[in-house]
mmCIF file with all atom_site columns, C-alpha atoms in Angstrom:
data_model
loop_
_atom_site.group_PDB
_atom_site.id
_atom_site.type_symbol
_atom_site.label_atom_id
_atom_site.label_alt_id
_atom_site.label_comp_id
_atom_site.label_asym_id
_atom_site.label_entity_id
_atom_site.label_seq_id
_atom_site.pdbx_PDB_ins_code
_atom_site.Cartn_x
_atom_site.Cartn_y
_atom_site.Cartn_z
_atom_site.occupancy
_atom_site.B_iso_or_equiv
_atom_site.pdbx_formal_charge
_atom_site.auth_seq_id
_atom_site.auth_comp_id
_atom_site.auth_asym_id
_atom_site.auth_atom_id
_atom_site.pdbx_PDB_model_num
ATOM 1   C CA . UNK A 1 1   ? 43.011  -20.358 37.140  1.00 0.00 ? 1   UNK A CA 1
ATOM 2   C CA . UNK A 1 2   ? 41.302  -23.690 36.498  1.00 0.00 ? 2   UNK A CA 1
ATOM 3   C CA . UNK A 1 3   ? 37.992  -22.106 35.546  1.00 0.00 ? 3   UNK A CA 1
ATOM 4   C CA . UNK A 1 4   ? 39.697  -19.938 33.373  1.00 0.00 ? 4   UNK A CA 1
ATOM 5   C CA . UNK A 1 5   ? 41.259  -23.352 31.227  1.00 0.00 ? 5   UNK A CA 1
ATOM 6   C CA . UNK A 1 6   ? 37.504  -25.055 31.773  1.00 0.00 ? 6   UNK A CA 1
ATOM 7   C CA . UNK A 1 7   ? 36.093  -21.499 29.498  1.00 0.00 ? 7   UNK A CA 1
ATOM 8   C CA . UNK A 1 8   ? 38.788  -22.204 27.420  1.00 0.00 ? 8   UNK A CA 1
ATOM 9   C CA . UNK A 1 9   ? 38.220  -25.865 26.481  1.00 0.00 ? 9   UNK A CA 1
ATOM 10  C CA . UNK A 1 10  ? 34.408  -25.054 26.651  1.00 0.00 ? 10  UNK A CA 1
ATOM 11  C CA . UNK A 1 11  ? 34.482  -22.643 23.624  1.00 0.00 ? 11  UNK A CA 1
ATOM 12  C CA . UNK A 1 12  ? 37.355  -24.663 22.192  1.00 0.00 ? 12  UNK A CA 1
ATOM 13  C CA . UNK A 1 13  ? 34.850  -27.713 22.316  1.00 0.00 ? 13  UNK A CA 1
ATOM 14  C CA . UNK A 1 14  ? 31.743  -25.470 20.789  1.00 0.00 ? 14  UNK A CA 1
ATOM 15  C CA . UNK A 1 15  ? 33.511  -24.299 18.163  1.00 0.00 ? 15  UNK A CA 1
ATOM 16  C CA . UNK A 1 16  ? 35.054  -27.455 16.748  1.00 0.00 ? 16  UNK A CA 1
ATOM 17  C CA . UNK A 1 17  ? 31.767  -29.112 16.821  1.00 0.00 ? 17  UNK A CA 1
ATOM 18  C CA . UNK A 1 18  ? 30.418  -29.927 13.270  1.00 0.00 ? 18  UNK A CA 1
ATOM 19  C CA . UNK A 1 19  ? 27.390  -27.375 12.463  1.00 0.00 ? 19  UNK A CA 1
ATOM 20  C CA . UNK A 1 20  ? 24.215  -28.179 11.480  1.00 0.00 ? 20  UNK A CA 1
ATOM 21  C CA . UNK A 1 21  ? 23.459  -28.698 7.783   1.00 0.00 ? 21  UNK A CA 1
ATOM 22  C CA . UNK A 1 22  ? 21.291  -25.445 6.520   1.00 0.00 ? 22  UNK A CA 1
ATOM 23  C CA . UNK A 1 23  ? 16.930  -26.586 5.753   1.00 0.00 ? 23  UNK A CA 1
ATOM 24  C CA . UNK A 1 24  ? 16.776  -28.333 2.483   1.00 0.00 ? 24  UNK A CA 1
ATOM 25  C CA . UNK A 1 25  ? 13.722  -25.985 2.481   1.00 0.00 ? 25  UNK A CA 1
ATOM 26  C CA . UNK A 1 26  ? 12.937  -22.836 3.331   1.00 0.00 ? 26  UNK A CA 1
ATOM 27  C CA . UNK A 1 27  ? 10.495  -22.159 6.013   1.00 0.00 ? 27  UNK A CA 1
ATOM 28  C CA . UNK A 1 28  ? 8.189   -20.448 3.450   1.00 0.00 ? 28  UNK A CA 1
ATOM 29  C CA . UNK A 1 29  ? 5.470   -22.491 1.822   1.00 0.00 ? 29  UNK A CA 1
ATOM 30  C CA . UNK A 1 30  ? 6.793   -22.998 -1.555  1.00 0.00 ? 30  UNK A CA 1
ATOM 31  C CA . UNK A 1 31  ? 3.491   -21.907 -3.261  1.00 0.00 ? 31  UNK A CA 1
ATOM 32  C CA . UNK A 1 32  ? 3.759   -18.510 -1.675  1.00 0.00 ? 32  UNK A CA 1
ATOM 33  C CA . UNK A 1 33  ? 7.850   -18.240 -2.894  1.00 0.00 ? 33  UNK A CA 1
ATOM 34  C CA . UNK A 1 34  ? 6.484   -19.705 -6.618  1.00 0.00 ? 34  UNK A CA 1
ATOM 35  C CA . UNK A 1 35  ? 3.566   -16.639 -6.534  1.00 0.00 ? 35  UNK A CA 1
ATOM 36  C CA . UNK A 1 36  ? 6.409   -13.799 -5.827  1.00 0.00 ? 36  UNK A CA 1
ATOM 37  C CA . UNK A 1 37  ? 5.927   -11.392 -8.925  1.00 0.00 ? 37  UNK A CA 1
ATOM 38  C CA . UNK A 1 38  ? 3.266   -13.337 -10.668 1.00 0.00 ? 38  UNK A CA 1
ATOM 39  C CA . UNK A 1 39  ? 0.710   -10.436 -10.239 1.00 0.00 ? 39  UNK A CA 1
ATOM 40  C CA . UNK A 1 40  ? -2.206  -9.321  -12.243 1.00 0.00 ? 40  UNK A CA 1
ATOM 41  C CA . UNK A 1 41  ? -1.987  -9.434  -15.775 1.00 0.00 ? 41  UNK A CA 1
ATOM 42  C CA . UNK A 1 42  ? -3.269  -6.515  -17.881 1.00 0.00 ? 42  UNK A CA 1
ATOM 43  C CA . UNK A 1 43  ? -6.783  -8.076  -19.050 1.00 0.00 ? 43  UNK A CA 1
ATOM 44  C CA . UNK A 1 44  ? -7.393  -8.756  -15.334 1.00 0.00 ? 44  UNK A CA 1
ATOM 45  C CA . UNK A 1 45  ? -6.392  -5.497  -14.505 1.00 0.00 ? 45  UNK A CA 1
ATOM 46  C CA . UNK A 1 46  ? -8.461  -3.542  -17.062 1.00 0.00 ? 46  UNK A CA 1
ATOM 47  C CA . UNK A 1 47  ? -11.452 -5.863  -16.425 1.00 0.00 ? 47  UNK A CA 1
ATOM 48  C CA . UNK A 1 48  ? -11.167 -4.572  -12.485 1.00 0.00 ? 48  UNK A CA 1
ATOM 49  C CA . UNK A 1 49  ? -11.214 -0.916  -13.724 1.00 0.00 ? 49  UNK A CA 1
ATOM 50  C CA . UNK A 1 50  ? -13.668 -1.588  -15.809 1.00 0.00 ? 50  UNK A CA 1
ATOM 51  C CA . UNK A 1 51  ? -16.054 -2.909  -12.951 1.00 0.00 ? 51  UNK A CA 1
ATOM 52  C CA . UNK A 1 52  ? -15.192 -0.106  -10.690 1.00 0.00 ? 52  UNK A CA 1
ATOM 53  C CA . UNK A 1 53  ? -15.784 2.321   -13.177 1.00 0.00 ? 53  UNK A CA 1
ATOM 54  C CA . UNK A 1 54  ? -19.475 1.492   -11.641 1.00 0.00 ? 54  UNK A CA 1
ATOM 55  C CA . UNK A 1 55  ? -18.920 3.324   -8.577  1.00 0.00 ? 55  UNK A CA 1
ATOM 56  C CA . UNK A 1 56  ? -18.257 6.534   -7.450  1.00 0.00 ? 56  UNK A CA 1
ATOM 57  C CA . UNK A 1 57  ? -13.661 7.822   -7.463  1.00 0.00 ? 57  UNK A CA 1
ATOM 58  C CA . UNK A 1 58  ? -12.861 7.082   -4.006  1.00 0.00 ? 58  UNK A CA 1
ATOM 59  C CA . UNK A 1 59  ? -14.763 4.570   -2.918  1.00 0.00 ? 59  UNK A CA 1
ATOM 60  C CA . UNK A 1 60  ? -14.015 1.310   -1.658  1.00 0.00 ? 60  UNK A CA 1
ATOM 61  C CA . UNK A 1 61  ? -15.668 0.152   -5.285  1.00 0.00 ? 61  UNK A CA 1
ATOM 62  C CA . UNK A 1 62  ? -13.251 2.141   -7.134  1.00 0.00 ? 62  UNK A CA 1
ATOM 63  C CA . UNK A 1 63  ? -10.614 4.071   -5.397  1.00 0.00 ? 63  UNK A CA 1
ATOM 64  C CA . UNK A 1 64  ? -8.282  6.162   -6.004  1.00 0.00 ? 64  UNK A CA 1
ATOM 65  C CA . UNK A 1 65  ? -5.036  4.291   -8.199  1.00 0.00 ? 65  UNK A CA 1
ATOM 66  C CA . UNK A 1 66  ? -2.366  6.519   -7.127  1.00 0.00 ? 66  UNK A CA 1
ATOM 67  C CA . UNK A 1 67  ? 2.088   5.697   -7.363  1.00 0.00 ? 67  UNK A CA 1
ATOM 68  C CA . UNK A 1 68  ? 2.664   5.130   -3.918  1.00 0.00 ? 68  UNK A CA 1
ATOM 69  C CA . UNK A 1 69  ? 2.539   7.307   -1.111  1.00 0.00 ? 69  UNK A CA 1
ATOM 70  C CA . UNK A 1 70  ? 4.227   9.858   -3.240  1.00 0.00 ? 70  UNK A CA 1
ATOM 71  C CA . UNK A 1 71  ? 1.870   9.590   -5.734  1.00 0.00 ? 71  UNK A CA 1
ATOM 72  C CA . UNK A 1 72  ? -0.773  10.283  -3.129  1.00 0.00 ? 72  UNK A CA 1
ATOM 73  C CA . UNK A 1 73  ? 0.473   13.030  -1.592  1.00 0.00 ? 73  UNK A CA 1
ATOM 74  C CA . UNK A 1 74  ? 0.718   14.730  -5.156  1.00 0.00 ? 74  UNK A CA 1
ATOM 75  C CA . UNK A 1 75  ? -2.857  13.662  -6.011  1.00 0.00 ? 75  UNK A CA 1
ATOM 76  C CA . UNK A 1 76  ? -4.167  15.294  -2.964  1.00 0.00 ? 76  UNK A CA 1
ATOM 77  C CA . UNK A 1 77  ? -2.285  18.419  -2.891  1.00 0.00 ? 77  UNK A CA 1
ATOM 78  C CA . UNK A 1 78  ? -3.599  18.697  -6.770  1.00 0.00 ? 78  UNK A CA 1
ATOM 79  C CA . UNK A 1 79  ? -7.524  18.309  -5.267  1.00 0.00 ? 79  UNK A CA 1
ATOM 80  C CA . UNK A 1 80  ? -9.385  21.469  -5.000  1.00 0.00 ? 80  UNK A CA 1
ATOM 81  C CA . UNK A 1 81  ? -13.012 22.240  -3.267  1.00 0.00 ? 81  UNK A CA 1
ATOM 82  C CA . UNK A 1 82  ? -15.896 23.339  -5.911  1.00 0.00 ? 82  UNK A CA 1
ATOM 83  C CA . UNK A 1 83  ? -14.989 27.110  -4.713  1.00 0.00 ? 83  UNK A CA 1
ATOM 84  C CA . UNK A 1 84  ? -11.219 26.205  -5.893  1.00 0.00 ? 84  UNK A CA 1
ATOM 85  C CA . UNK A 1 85  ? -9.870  25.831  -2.367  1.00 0.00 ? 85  UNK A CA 1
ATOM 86  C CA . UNK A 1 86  ? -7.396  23.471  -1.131  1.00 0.00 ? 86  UNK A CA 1
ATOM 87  C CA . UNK A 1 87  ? -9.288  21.052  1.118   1.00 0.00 ? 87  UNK A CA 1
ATOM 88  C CA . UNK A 1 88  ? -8.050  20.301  4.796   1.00 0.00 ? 88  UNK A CA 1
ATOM 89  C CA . UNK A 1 89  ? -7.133  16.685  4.853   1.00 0.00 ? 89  UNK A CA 1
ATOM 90  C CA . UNK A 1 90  ? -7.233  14.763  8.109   1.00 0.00 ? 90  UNK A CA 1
ATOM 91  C CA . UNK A 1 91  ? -5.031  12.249  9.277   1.00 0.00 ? 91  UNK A CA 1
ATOM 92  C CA . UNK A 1 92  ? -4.784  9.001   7.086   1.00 0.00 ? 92  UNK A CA 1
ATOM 93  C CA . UNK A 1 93  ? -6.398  5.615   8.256   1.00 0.00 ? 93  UNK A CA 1
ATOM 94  C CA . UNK A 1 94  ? -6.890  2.268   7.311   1.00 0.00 ? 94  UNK A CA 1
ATOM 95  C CA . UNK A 1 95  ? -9.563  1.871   4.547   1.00 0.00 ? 95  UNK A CA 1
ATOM 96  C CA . UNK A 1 96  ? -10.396 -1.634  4.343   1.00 0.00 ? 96  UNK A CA 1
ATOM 97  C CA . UNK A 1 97  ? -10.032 -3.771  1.285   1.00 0.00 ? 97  UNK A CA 1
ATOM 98  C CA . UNK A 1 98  ? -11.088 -2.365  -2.164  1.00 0.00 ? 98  UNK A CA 1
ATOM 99  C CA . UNK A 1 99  ? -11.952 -3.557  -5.451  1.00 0.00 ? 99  UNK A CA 1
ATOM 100 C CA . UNK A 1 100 ? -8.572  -4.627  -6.587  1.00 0.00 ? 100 UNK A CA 1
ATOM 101 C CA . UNK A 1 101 ? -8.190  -6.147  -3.259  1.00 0.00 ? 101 UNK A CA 1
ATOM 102 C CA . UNK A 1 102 ? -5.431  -3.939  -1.914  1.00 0.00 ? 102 UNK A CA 1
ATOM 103 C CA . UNK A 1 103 ? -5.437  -2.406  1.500   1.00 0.00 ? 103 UNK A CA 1
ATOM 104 C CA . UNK A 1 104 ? -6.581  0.973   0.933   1.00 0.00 ? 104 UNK A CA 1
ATOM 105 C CA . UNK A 1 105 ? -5.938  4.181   2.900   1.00 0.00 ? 105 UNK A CA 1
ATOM 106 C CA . UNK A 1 106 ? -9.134  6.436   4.001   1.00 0.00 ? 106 UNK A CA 1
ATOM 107 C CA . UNK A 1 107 ? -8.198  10.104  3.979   1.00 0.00 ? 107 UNK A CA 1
ATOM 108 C CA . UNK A 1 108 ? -10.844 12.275  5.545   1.00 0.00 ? 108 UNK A CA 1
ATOM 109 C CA . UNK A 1 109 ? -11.390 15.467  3.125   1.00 0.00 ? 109 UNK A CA 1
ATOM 110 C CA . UNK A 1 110 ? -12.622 18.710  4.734   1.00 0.00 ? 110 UNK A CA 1
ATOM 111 C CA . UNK A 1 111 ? -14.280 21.187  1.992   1.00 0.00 ? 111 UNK A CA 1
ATOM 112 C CA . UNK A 1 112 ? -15.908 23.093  4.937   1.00 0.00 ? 112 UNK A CA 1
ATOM 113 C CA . UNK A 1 113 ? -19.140 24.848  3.618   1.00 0.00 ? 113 UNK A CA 1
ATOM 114 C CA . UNK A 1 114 ? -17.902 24.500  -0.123  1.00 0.00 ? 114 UNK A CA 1
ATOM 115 C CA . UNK A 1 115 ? -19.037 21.437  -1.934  1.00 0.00 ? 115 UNK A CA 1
ATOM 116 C CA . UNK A 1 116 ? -19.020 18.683  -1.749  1.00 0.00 ? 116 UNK A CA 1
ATOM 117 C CA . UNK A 1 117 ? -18.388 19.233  2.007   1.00 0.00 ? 117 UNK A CA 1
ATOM 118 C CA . UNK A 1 118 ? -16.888 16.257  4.210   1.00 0.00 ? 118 UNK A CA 1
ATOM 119 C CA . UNK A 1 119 ? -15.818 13.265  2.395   1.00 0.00 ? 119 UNK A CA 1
ATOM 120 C CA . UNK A 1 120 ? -13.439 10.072  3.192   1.00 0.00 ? 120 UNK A CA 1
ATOM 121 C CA . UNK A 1 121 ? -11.458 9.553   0.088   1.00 0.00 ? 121 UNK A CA 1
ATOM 122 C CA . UNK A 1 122 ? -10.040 5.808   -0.381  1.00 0.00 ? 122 UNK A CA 1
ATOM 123 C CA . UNK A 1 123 ? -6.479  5.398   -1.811  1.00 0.00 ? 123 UNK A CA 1
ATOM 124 C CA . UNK A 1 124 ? -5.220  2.322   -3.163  1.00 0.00 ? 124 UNK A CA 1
ATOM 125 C CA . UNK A 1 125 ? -1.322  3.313   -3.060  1.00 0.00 ? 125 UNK A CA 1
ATOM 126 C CA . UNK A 1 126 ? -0.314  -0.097  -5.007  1.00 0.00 ? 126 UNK A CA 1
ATOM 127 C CA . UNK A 1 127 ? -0.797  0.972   -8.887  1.00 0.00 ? 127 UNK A CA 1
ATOM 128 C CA . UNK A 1 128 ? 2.720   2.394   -9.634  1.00 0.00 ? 128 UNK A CA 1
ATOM 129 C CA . UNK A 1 129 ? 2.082   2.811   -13.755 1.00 0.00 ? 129 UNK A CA 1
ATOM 130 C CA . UNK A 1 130 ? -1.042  4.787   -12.841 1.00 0.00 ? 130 UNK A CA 1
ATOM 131 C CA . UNK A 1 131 ? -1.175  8.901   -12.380 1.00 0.00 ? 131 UNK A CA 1
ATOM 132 C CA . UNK A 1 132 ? -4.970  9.557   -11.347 1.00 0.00 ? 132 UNK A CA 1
ATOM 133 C CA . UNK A 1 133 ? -6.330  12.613  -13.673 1.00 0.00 ? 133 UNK A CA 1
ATOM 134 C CA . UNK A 1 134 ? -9.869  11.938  -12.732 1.00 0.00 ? 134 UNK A CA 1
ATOM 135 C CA . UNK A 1 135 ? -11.657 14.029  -9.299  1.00 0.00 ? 135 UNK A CA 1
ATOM 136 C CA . UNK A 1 136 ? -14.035 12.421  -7.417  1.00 0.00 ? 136 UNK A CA 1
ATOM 137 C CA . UNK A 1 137 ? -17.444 13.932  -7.484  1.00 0.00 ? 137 UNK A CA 1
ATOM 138 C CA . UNK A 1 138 ? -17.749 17.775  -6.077  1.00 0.00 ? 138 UNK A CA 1
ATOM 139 C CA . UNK A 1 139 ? -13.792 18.098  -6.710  1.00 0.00 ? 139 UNK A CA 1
ATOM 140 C CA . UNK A 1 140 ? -11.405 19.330  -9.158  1.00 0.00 ? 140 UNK A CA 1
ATOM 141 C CA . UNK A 1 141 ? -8.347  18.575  -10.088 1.00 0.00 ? 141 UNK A CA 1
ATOM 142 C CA . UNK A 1 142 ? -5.644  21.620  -10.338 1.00 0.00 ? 142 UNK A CA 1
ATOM 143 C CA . UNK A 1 143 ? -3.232  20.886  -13.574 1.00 0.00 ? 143 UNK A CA 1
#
């Protein structure tokens, strides 16, 4: 019975004990919090398309802008082999870091004996207001 009365007074003790005052400052760096939304603006943006424009859709250089994973999926499924087939796509991988320094997904395409054959396409997945209408080289793009 007299453990049971120690518990008691133990939590009784714990609870009534003042808390801690909260950080003054979050454990974030505050120049990390202050960057939150800042983003590109549009000149920078169009001056990094412009640049990529230099290599070839879906490379690291210049891949492909697409709305999220959604937006990839639809961009794919739209791609068609120079015979007009759907391509087989393999699984997705990491891709590296492309020109508008995004991680970028590397989707191996499969054209079989149909140009342009066996590609890896890169993704960048992070340009929401864009809807790729372009086809890499060998490809076309079903409307």
């Amino acid at each position: 019975m007299s453990r049971y009365f120690l518990a008691l007074a133990a939590i009784a003790m714990a609870a009534a004990a003042p808390a801690k005052p909260p950080r003054e400052e979050s454990p974030a760096p505050r120049d990390i919090l202050a960057s939150v939304g800042s983003g590109n603006s549009d000149e920078e943006l169009q001056r990094a398309i412009a640049a990529a424009a230099a290599h070839p859709l879906g490379s690291s250089e210049n891949p492909i802008r697409t709305a999220g994973p959604e937006g990839t999926r639809a961009y794919i499924a739209r791609l068609r082999c120079g015979d007009g087939s759907s391509p087989r796509v393999g699984a997705e991988r990491e891709g590296g870091v492309g020109g508008y320094g995004s991680v970028l997904a590397l989707y191996p395409i499969d054209c079989g004996a149909s140009a342009p054959g066996k590609v890896d396409l890169r993704v960048d997945i992070y340009h929401e207001e864009n809807a790729e209408t372009r086809a890499p080289a060998g490809f076309r793009i079903d409307r």
